[in-house]
XYZ file of C-alpha atoms in Angstrom:
645
model
C 31.594 -62.620 75.690
C 28.798 -59.966 76.693
C 27.284 -58.737 74.180
C 26.353 -53.990 73.433
C 23.373 -52.506 72.548
C 24.315 -49.447 70.637
C 20.792 -47.497 70.735
C 20.018 -45.305 67.853
C 17.504 -43.753 69.298
C 18.047 -39.932 67.652
C 18.563 -41.221 64.855
C 14.767 -43.597 64.747
C 12.874 -40.655 65.391
C 15.097 -38.506 62.615
C 14.678 -41.098 60.429
C 11.246 -41.602 59.828
C 10.749 -37.976 59.835
C 13.392 -37.625 57.067
C 12.798 -40.815 56.094
C 16.250 -42.521 56.498
C 17.025 -45.903 57.538
C 18.910 -48.219 58.786
C 19.305 -52.366 58.539
C 19.632 -52.907 62.005
C 18.683 -51.402 65.437
C 21.059 -53.455 67.763
C 23.271 -55.199 66.897
C 25.784 -58.200 68.977
C 29.734 -57.653 69.163
C 32.517 -60.575 70.889
C 34.788 -58.938 73.046
C 38.535 -58.195 72.686
C 37.642 -58.295 68.490
C 39.289 -55.724 66.395
C 36.812 -55.837 63.603
C 37.796 -53.659 60.500
C 34.067 -54.781 58.536
C 31.446 -52.387 59.424
C 28.759 -52.741 62.082
C 25.458 -51.471 59.900
C 24.469 -49.531 57.274
C 22.346 -46.205 56.906
C 20.570 -45.457 54.123
C 19.776 -41.498 53.716
C 18.153 -40.160 50.575
C 20.100 -37.811 48.172
C 21.204 -34.670 49.914
C 21.322 -35.235 53.922
C 24.136 -36.123 55.477
C 24.673 -38.417 59.044
C 26.641 -37.483 61.839
C 27.272 -39.149 65.096
C 24.432 -37.802 67.301
C 26.162 -34.841 70.449
C 25.151 -37.804 73.608
C 27.016 -40.974 71.312
C 30.587 -42.537 72.762
C 32.635 -40.538 70.229
C 35.742 -42.199 70.597
C 34.430 -45.452 70.069
C 32.440 -45.588 66.683
C 32.901 -42.997 63.346
C 30.770 -42.684 60.180
C 32.107 -43.421 57.046
C 29.844 -42.047 54.392
C 26.539 -43.448 55.440
C 29.087 -47.431 57.513
C 29.616 -47.477 60.962
C 32.636 -48.289 62.645
C 33.685 -49.500 65.863
C 37.542 -47.679 66.894
C 37.817 -49.391 70.313
C 38.878 -53.535 70.631
C 35.219 -54.229 72.983
C 35.617 -55.540 76.382
C 32.976 -56.989 77.838
C 33.980 -55.789 81.380
C 33.622 -52.090 80.381
C 29.804 -50.765 80.189
C 27.693 -50.266 77.353
C 28.466 -48.009 74.983
C 25.671 -45.701 73.165
C 25.781 -44.490 69.742
C 23.868 -41.517 68.368
C 23.356 -40.951 64.701
C 21.841 -37.553 63.535
C 20.510 -36.780 60.305
C 21.499 -32.770 59.187
C 18.322 -31.030 57.378
C 20.054 -29.835 54.271
C 17.037 -27.482 52.497
C 15.912 -29.541 49.502
C 11.900 -29.114 49.571
C 9.974 -26.955 47.517
C 7.392 -25.195 50.261
C 4.562 -25.964 48.942
C 0.074 -24.971 49.366
C -2.449 -27.032 50.235
C -4.465 -25.257 46.961
C -3.698 -24.040 43.769
C -6.331 -21.331 43.719
C -9.371 -20.150 46.160
C -11.912 -17.869 45.943
C -13.381 -16.491 49.287
C -16.390 -13.860 49.776
C -16.501 -11.198 51.682
C -19.547 -8.397 52.894
C -19.564 -5.781 51.626
C -19.938 -3.962 55.040
C -16.678 -5.918 56.149
C -14.927 -3.168 59.069
C -11.899 -2.541 58.444
C -8.681 -3.848 59.966
C -10.766 -6.997 59.785
C -9.309 -10.385 59.313
C -10.274 -11.563 56.401
C -8.762 -15.176 56.419
C -7.230 -17.426 58.691
C -3.029 -17.565 58.286
C -4.829 -21.641 59.062
C -5.959 -21.209 55.043
C -3.525 -19.482 53.491
C -0.222 -20.744 54.623
C 2.064 -23.346 53.125
C 3.588 -25.963 54.444
C 7.936 -27.081 54.024
C 9.043 -30.284 54.808
C 12.523 -28.802 55.566
C 11.754 -28.834 59.068
C 14.574 -25.663 59.381
C 13.388 -23.568 57.268
C 11.039 -20.405 57.696
C 8.467 -19.532 54.990
C 7.988 -15.340 53.174
C 5.771 -13.963 52.110
C 4.467 -11.753 49.742
C 1.215 -11.057 48.923
C 0.909 -9.600 44.502
C -2.023 -7.460 43.662
C -3.846 -9.439 39.741
C -6.550 -6.310 40.092
C -5.357 -2.782 39.882
C -5.365 -1.597 42.744
C -6.147 -4.473 44.974
C -3.270 -3.779 46.765
C -5.543 -0.632 49.308
C -7.708 -2.772 50.244
C -6.266 -5.979 51.179
C -2.404 -6.926 53.091
C -1.522 -9.365 54.686
C -0.788 -9.542 58.965
C 3.099 -9.957 57.998
C 6.144 -11.594 56.070
C 5.739 -14.851 57.472
C 2.203 -14.230 58.723
C 0.186 -15.315 55.385
C -3.332 -13.473 57.186
C -5.227 -11.727 54.320
C -6.937 -7.754 56.734
C -8.866 -5.403 55.202
C -7.471 -1.687 55.202
C -10.575 0.716 53.395
C -14.081 -0.228 52.957
C -15.375 -2.372 50.590
C -17.830 -0.697 47.545
C -19.165 -3.333 45.315
C -20.522 -1.098 42.494
C -16.785 0.423 42.147
C -15.044 -3.269 42.493
C -16.879 -6.034 42.821
C -13.998 -9.168 41.957
C -9.545 -8.956 43.379
C -7.519 -11.257 42.461
C -4.649 -11.657 44.339
C -1.111 -13.754 43.535
C 0.276 -15.374 46.697
C 3.250 -15.734 46.642
C 5.990 -18.169 48.906
C 9.841 -18.173 48.926
C 12.415 -20.629 51.945
C 14.572 -17.752 52.361
C 14.563 -13.990 53.305
C 17.029 -12.929 49.953
C 15.862 -14.534 46.474
C 19.819 -15.000 44.880
C 20.580 -17.416 47.823
C 21.306 -20.736 46.577
C 19.224 -23.791 47.439
C 15.429 -21.176 47.752
C 12.372 -22.864 46.214
C 9.445 -20.522 45.941
C 5.182 -21.866 45.248
C 2.314 -19.350 44.562
C -1.687 -19.730 44.909
C -4.321 -17.913 43.555
C -6.423 -16.048 45.827
C -9.493 -14.285 44.589
C -11.838 -12.311 47.002
C -14.874 -11.955 45.763
C -17.104 -9.012 47.250
C -20.738 -8.925 48.250
C -23.036 -6.452 48.264
C -24.924 -5.274 51.706
C -28.537 -3.591 52.509
C -26.435 0.200 52.915
C -28.912 2.162 51.149
C -32.055 2.786 51.689
C -34.213 3.057 49.093
C -34.711 6.081 47.021
C -37.374 8.778 45.341
C -35.622 9.568 41.769
C -34.724 11.511 40.211
C -31.933 12.617 42.420
C -28.739 14.197 42.523
C -26.119 11.746 43.751
C -23.515 12.857 46.679
C -21.675 10.545 46.639
C -22.363 6.388 46.726
C -24.085 6.224 49.710
C -26.038 9.453 49.873
C -29.109 10.804 46.796
C -30.526 13.923 47.210
C -34.105 12.998 46.574
C -36.688 15.105 44.441
C -39.882 16.307 45.137
C -43.320 16.248 43.707
C -46.175 19.133 42.930
C -49.417 18.980 41.148
C -52.085 19.904 40.471
C -56.074 19.921 40.493
C -59.038 21.674 39.708
C -61.466 22.607 42.148
C -64.536 20.868 41.982
C -63.152 17.756 40.050
C -62.769 14.377 40.441
C -60.118 13.528 38.415
C -60.126 9.555 37.644
C -56.536 9.242 36.390
C -53.439 9.022 38.085
C -51.768 12.575 39.073
C -49.744 14.682 36.627
C -46.720 15.262 39.017
C -43.589 17.698 37.688
C -40.227 15.936 37.079
C -41.882 13.152 37.080
C -44.370 10.564 38.899
C -43.756 8.635 42.619
C -41.402 5.871 41.810
C -38.142 5.425 44.089
C -35.521 2.115 44.072
C -33.824 -0.049 46.062
C -30.281 2.410 46.871
C -28.635 -0.577 47.113
C -29.611 -1.746 43.565
C -27.081 -5.333 43.746
C -29.816 -6.112 46.182
C -32.769 -4.507 44.968
C -35.637 -4.904 47.306
C -39.343 -3.685 45.982
C -40.678 -1.033 47.276
C -43.526 -0.257 49.458
C -45.367 3.136 49.295
C -47.427 4.690 52.185
C -48.778 8.357 53.522
C -47.026 8.916 56.364
C -48.481 13.049 57.150
C -50.962 15.205 55.296
C -53.067 13.111 53.765
C -55.730 12.998 57.308
C -59.346 14.124 55.228
C -58.964 11.203 52.925
C -58.230 13.172 48.451
C -55.720 11.355 48.249
C -54.544 7.511 47.500
C -51.861 6.014 47.256
C -50.795 3.106 45.359
C -48.404 0.758 47.978
C -46.589 -1.522 44.020
C -46.710 1.250 42.083
C -46.868 5.416 43.547
C -49.606 6.698 41.038
C -51.575 9.482 43.410
C -55.142 9.260 42.752
C -58.154 11.154 43.877
C -60.678 10.293 45.819
C -63.275 12.980 46.221
C -62.968 16.503 44.669
C -61.505 19.864 46.687
C -64.348 22.528 46.574
C -62.501 24.730 47.092
C -58.083 26.324 46.592
C -55.770 24.476 48.559
C -52.508 23.223 49.297
C -52.185 19.098 50.709
C -48.370 18.513 51.696
C -47.640 14.835 51.371
C -44.880 12.955 53.044
C -45.060 9.446 51.536
C -42.742 7.069 52.827
C -40.993 4.023 50.562
C -39.641 1.073 52.707
C -38.550 -1.815 51.550
C -40.100 -4.909 51.512
C -38.404 -6.748 53.777
C -38.611 -3.791 56.271
C -34.275 -3.048 56.584
C -34.792 0.731 55.150
C -36.835 3.320 54.062
C -36.890 7.040 53.197
C -39.373 9.697 52.931
C -40.317 12.739 50.604
C -42.952 15.244 49.731
C -45.349 16.035 47.037
C -47.191 19.195 47.400
C -50.937 19.500 45.643
C -52.255 22.468 44.442
C -55.282 22.471 44.522
C -56.978 25.349 41.607
C -60.065 27.174 40.193
C -60.208 25.453 36.443
C -62.585 28.765 35.343
C -60.581 30.264 32.665
C -58.148 27.393 31.647
C -57.502 27.275 28.426
C -55.856 24.666 26.103
C -53.382 25.277 23.456
C -51.492 24.490 20.730
C -48.221 23.673 20.455
C -47.831 24.721 16.834
C -50.003 27.624 15.293
C -49.924 25.378 11.384
C -50.109 21.469 11.238
C -49.183 20.332 7.653
C -51.232 17.008 6.135
C -51.067 15.355 2.867
C -53.670 12.630 1.019
C -53.331 11.392 -2.353
C -56.352 11.854 -4.149
C -58.791 9.927 -5.106
C -58.971 8.822 -1.340
C -62.369 7.938 -0.175
C -63.757 8.519 3.478
C -62.136 7.553 6.652
C -58.363 7.872 5.312
C -56.206 9.068 7.039
C -54.034 12.342 6.529
C -50.691 12.165 6.908
C -47.648 14.751 8.120
C -45.716 16.560 6.311
C -42.515 16.548 7.813
C -42.170 12.354 8.181
C -45.863 11.459 5.179
C -45.269 7.163 6.869
C -46.661 8.744 10.108
C -50.091 10.374 10.132
C -51.385 13.301 11.414
C -51.828 14.266 14.901
C -52.844 17.177 16.349
C -52.954 17.220 20.342
C -53.629 20.330 22.788
C -52.403 20.538 26.124
C -53.896 22.301 29.028
C -50.870 24.394 30.725
C -52.672 25.213 34.119
C -53.898 21.489 34.333
C -52.364 18.678 33.226
C -54.289 15.938 34.339
C -56.802 17.258 32.141
C -55.612 16.427 28.816
C -56.921 13.536 28.498
C -60.590 15.962 28.965
C -60.030 18.008 26.405
C -61.542 16.522 22.916
C -61.395 17.631 18.590
C -63.727 18.755 16.104
C -63.001 20.525 12.716
C -65.122 23.820 12.162
C -65.065 25.143 8.588
C -64.592 22.324 6.041
C -67.124 19.294 5.617
C -64.001 17.354 3.134
C -62.233 16.220 7.581
C -63.076 15.055 10.740
C -61.196 14.153 13.384
C -61.108 11.160 15.133
C -59.178 12.136 18.270
C -55.858 13.703 17.724
C -55.906 12.366 13.327
C -57.044 14.067 10.889
C -59.489 11.588 8.538
C -60.810 12.104 5.348
C -64.554 13.177 5.371
C -65.352 12.792 1.316
C -64.123 11.203 -2.199
C -60.856 13.790 -3.220
C -61.326 14.266 -7.058
C -59.290 17.694 -7.036
C -55.702 18.267 -6.709
C -54.788 21.278 -4.717
C -54.223 22.909 -1.084
C -57.090 22.770 1.695
C -57.155 24.508 4.717
C -59.419 23.933 8.247
C -59.779 25.268 11.139
C -59.149 22.406 14.414
C -61.009 23.657 17.670
C -59.736 22.037 21.464
C -62.292 21.580 23.962
C -61.647 20.514 28.221
C -65.275 19.666 28.211
C -64.411 20.328 32.305
C -62.685 23.674 32.250
C -65.179 24.564 29.104
C -61.609 26.041 27.719
C -60.936 25.359 23.432
C -58.713 27.028 21.508
C -57.816 26.675 17.387
C -55.213 25.967 14.997
C -54.262 25.319 11.343
C -54.323 22.631 8.908
C -53.099 23.467 5.519
C -53.684 19.176 3.499
C -51.880 19.481 0.188
C -53.636 16.950 -1.801
C -51.505 15.757 -4.689
C -51.501 13.270 -7.146
C -51.221 9.220 -6.357
C -49.431 8.372 -4.112
C -46.073 6.479 -6.069
C -46.456 2.201 -5.673
C -43.487 0.604 -3.186
C -40.728 0.839 -5.283
C -40.797 -2.864 -7.421
C -44.961 -2.717 -7.092
C -46.403 -3.747 -10.135
C -50.221 -2.178 -10.662
C -52.640 -4.148 -12.787
C -54.731 -2.648 -14.786
C -58.239 -4.128 -16.580
C -59.527 -3.282 -19.414
C -61.458 -4.410 -22.686
C -59.699 -6.163 -26.013
C -62.136 -6.479 -28.335
C -65.437 -7.075 -29.079
C -66.145 -11.072 -26.948
C -64.180 -10.738 -23.930
C -62.118 -8.264 -21.578
C -58.203 -9.051 -20.750
C -56.690 -7.902 -17.980
C -53.047 -6.562 -18.731
C -50.386 -6.011 -16.192
C -48.639 -2.610 -16.768
C -46.212 -0.176 -14.781
C -48.223 2.800 -13.384
C -47.041 6.031 -15.039
C -46.281 8.098 -12.621
C -44.386 5.372 -11.051
C -40.822 5.964 -9.345
C -38.228 3.867 -8.989
C -35.644 3.391 -5.747
C -32.581 5.721 -4.851
C -30.573 1.916 -5.597
C -32.136 1.498 -9.125
C -31.344 4.918 -10.053
C -27.913 4.292 -8.906
C -27.622 1.670 -10.799
C -28.488 3.093 -14.010
C -26.409 6.010 -13.492
C -23.500 3.382 -13.287
C -24.147 1.231 -16.573
C -24.174 4.518 -18.151
C -21.266 6.397 -16.253
C -19.721 2.828 -18.428
C -20.835 2.731 -21.547
C -20.100 6.767 -21.408
C -16.327 6.089 -20.016
C -17.033 3.018 -23.016
C -16.808 5.993 -25.782
C -14.397 8.392 -24.522
C -11.953 5.677 -24.732
C -12.941 4.574 -28.672
C -13.118 8.469 -29.786
C -9.522 8.933 -27.962
C -8.050 5.824 -30.564
C -9.828 7.088 -33.221
C -8.646 10.260 -33.109
C -5.231 8.834 -32.830
C -5.038 7.224 -35.156
C -6.639 10.225 -37.537
C -4.502 12.885 -36.396
C -2.233 11.659 -34.315
C 0.728 13.317 -36.289
C -1.048 17.078 -36.273
C -1.620 16.068 -32.819
C 2.284 15.066 -32.403
C 3.322 18.189 -34.634
C 1.058 20.753 -32.677
C 2.347 19.805 -28.724
C 5.586 21.963 -29.624
C 8.095 19.435 -30.458
C 10.724 17.922 -32.569
C 9.560 16.058 -34.983
C 10.228 12.816 -35.915
C 12.467 12.028 -38.969
C 10.033 9.975 -41.546
C 10.778 7.962 -44.619
C 11.632 9.293 -47.825
C 13.217 8.698 -51.254
C 15.146 12.128 -51.018
C 16.054 14.693 -48.487
C 17.550 18.259 -49.520
C 19.534 18.984 -46.690
C 20.967 22.139 -48.047
C 17.331 23.447 -47.467
C 17.517 23.215 -43.757
C 16.074 26.035 -41.578
C 15.310 29.452 -42.415
C 18.220 31.094 -40.648
C 20.449 29.311 -42.535
C 23.014 30.654 -44.372
C 21.623 30.703 -48.472
C 25.108 28.799 -48.716
C 26.003 27.178 -52.989
C 24.685 23.637 -52.505
C 26.481 20.791 -54.060
C 25.427 19.597 -57.436
C 22.517 17.076 -56.596
C 23.613 12.961 -57.603
C 21.256 10.384 -57.650
C 21.965 7.438 -54.111
C 20.939 4.721 -53.935
C 19.420 4.885 -49.690
C 18.696 7.677 -47.734
C 20.691 10.311 -46.487
C 21.796 11.055 -43.147
C 18.916 12.728 -41.462
C 19.507 16.218 -40.807
C 18.914 17.891 -37.316
C 15.142 18.370 -36.982
C 14.037 22.153 -35.990
C 11.130 22.824 -33.855
C 8.503 25.369 -36.164
C 7.919 28.303 -35.417
C 5.727 29.878 -34.484
C 4.148 30.668 -38.291
C 3.320 26.721 -38.797
C 2.174 25.922 -41.427
C -1.794 25.393 -40.997
C -3.208 21.349 -41.601
C -5.077 22.036 -45.096
C -1.518 24.617 -46.762
C -0.101 20.195 -44.924
C -2.385 18.604 -48.414
C -1.619 21.797 -50.652
C 0.934 22.876 -53.139
C -0.299 26.218 -55.310
C 1.723 25.407 -58.553
C 4.111 27.164 -59.589
C 3.531 29.660 -62.564
C 6.190 27.673 -64.952
C 4.184 24.602 -64.720
C 4.044 22.804 -67.874
C 0.440 22.010 -69.600
C -0.367 18.473 -71.003
C 1.088 17.756 -74.198
C 4.494 20.387 -74.199
C 7.970 18.559 -73.692
C 8.376 15.678 -71.000
C 11.619 17.609 -70.311
C 9.899 21.021 -69.283
C 10.155 21.613 -65.837
C 7.657 22.935 -63.061
C 8.832 24.894 -59.583
C 7.324 23.288 -56.879
C 8.293 26.143 -54.106
C 8.850 29.473 -54.972
C 8.520 33.145 -53.527
C 8.693 36.525 -54.568
C 11.840 38.281 -52.203
C 12.518 41.850 -52.899
C 11.379 43.763 -56.102
C 15.718 43.728 -56.197
C 16.613 40.619 -55.515
C 16.829 37.020 -56.610
C 14.605 34.345 -55.511
C 14.369 31.035 -54.962
C 12.708 27.951 -56.363
C 12.939 24.184 -56.191
C 12.892 22.247 -59.853
C 12.406 18.638 -60.729
C 11.170 16.929 -63.659
C 7.588 16.312 -64.828
C 7.400 13.574 -64.905
C 10.120 12.961 -62.013
C 10.040 9.209 -60.489
C 11.416 8.076 -56.793
C 15.078 8.409 -57.779
C 14.388 11.580 -58.386
C 17.182 14.760 -57.460
C 16.166 17.281 -56.025
C 18.015 20.519 -57.337
C 17.317 23.990 -55.108
C 18.285 27.094 -56.715
C 20.387 29.494 -54.030
C 20.043 33.107 -54.412
C 23.624 35.118 -53.741
C 25.272 35.332 -50.902
C 24.696 38.578 -50.738
C 21.014 38.208 -49.489
C 21.687 35.790 -47.051
C 20.565 38.524 -44.822
C 16.470 38.572 -45.993
C 16.524 34.659 -45.381
C 15.153 35.498 -42.202
C 11.532 37.164 -43.699
C 10.918 34.921 -46.634
C 12.585 32.409 -46.181
C 10.436 30.895 -43.253
C 7.575 31.598 -45.478
C 8.734 29.799 -48.399
C 10.067 27.173 -46.031
C 6.769 26.203 -45.069
C 5.262 25.404 -48.383
C 7.909 23.451 -49.095
C 7.601 20.938 -46.055
C 3.155 20.863 -47.449
C 4.183 17.686 -48.668
C 6.925 16.013 -46.789
C 4.975 16.236 -43.761
C 4.592 13.046 -41.664
C 2.381 10.227 -43.422
C 4.226 10.234 -46.869
C 6.890 7.750 -47.607
C 8.280 5.749 -49.770
C 5.997 3.138 -49.534
C 2.780 4.946 -51.352
C 3.720 4.905 -55.413
C 4.386 7.174 -57.669
C 1.547 9.282 -59.114
C 0.388 12.038 -61.069
C -0.611 13.899 -57.557
C 2.038 12.246 -55.917
C 5.552 14.769 -54.800
C 8.426 13.005 -53.920
C 11.406 14.568 -51.906
């Protein structure tokens, strides 16, 4: 018997990398033995395959599934056999980034084409040894891909493509995508993503800017130059008033915002002016005896001495004699309440809640405006307190008062005048909701204090709006009630006058022969008593000669009316109309004691006169229908003054 050692170094190395294993690495078999059993079992992870390596004695061994078998009968005299088992790599693992999201700070002054993030800090890992990874940089912040890009598809190093600007874009976000196949639609294919956030850090790129200035771009400012004037022979106590404004500079990199230090670089040799290092205010150290122009070069430097800039200040010393102050208005208007005592401020008529202020200015020397004084020259009821107008006496009368205000420059001795119109009115209205408390006496033995509204108290806009809403609602209710009342009392008349046909009303009997003024006068059938109401004729629209409301309730008596005490069977005419002198007439007759069941008899004129019915029948029809109008029906009990059809 001879021992064969099967060396599996390649299998072991691969197994360690791919988590494969075998139950033993060295085993023995007896020579001249033909065994059908497997030599060993190989554990292979899911998705992997095991084959014999190229250095193995292929004819002597075979692999079936995950088991190793011997193909030959071993002989001791034969040389030791070797078997190498190789595990083939299959793409069954997705690449992974060692981070989910990362933030990098990028200085604003980073040079173009600089590698911002190296490849080793961005690359992903794949457990599949033979996989090649492909990277794609996707922008999340709009326009971010204009600034950064990858060095290559397989090199995930991040590179800067154009200069950064902190003021335009401070943060940029990207999505880094990795795939283990070059094509997207290949199977199997795995991907992974990570988030990259780039924060732009401000850098000291811009010098201080003197304001106001005109920006030419994000880095250059066309700075302001300052001008001012001072009077000769006078030393002004405060900071000079300059145009277009005071000396003021800011750090061009506002995100850094270094403090600015001011100083003179040129033009201050004689010591006439001095400048405050922290504020930039320009003041006079001494007076200027004669007219002169000063050109001062002012430097504004960052407190860290990183950057600075300069500007020019032109100061002109002029003769102050003859310089006069000026009022912006020739007439001022104010108002004050009657009864105001001494020291009450006059209010501005245009803004009653604000005191009236009168201010003059020196157009040549703005610095001398503080040296201007004011006084009222022609009215003892008022006086000036600085720029405010106050009462100087008790105002007992209403009216309009005029006062002249004089402004005098105490430095140049120049003066100017203006006029103030002051309206003295009644007591000012008390605030909304306020109650004026007045005291009075009651009886001989004592006094009482009563709370009553002032006679001039007014209402606020909210109160007036509420009152108007209540009155409007009451008016609406009154109109609705009036419309309901009119409809109940005169609804039938309004319906008649609306141009529509009248609805038939319940009546005892209808005269069907007397229907329209256009109808021919044909003989009517003999009337007979009917227990019920006959068919209603078609309604006829009233003509333009509709009877007036007064006619609807009054029927003129026929000349043949029976008198009291006469025969009850006597007849009375309720309709009569003279047609023509040569023609006949028509009338409706009934007994005087007619009841609800009486018949109506219509006496028609001959048919030959039917052509004249259009002239006389219209008026007669109106008389006949007056008592048969709306509102009369069979429900009313018969009486001496009622007529029923």
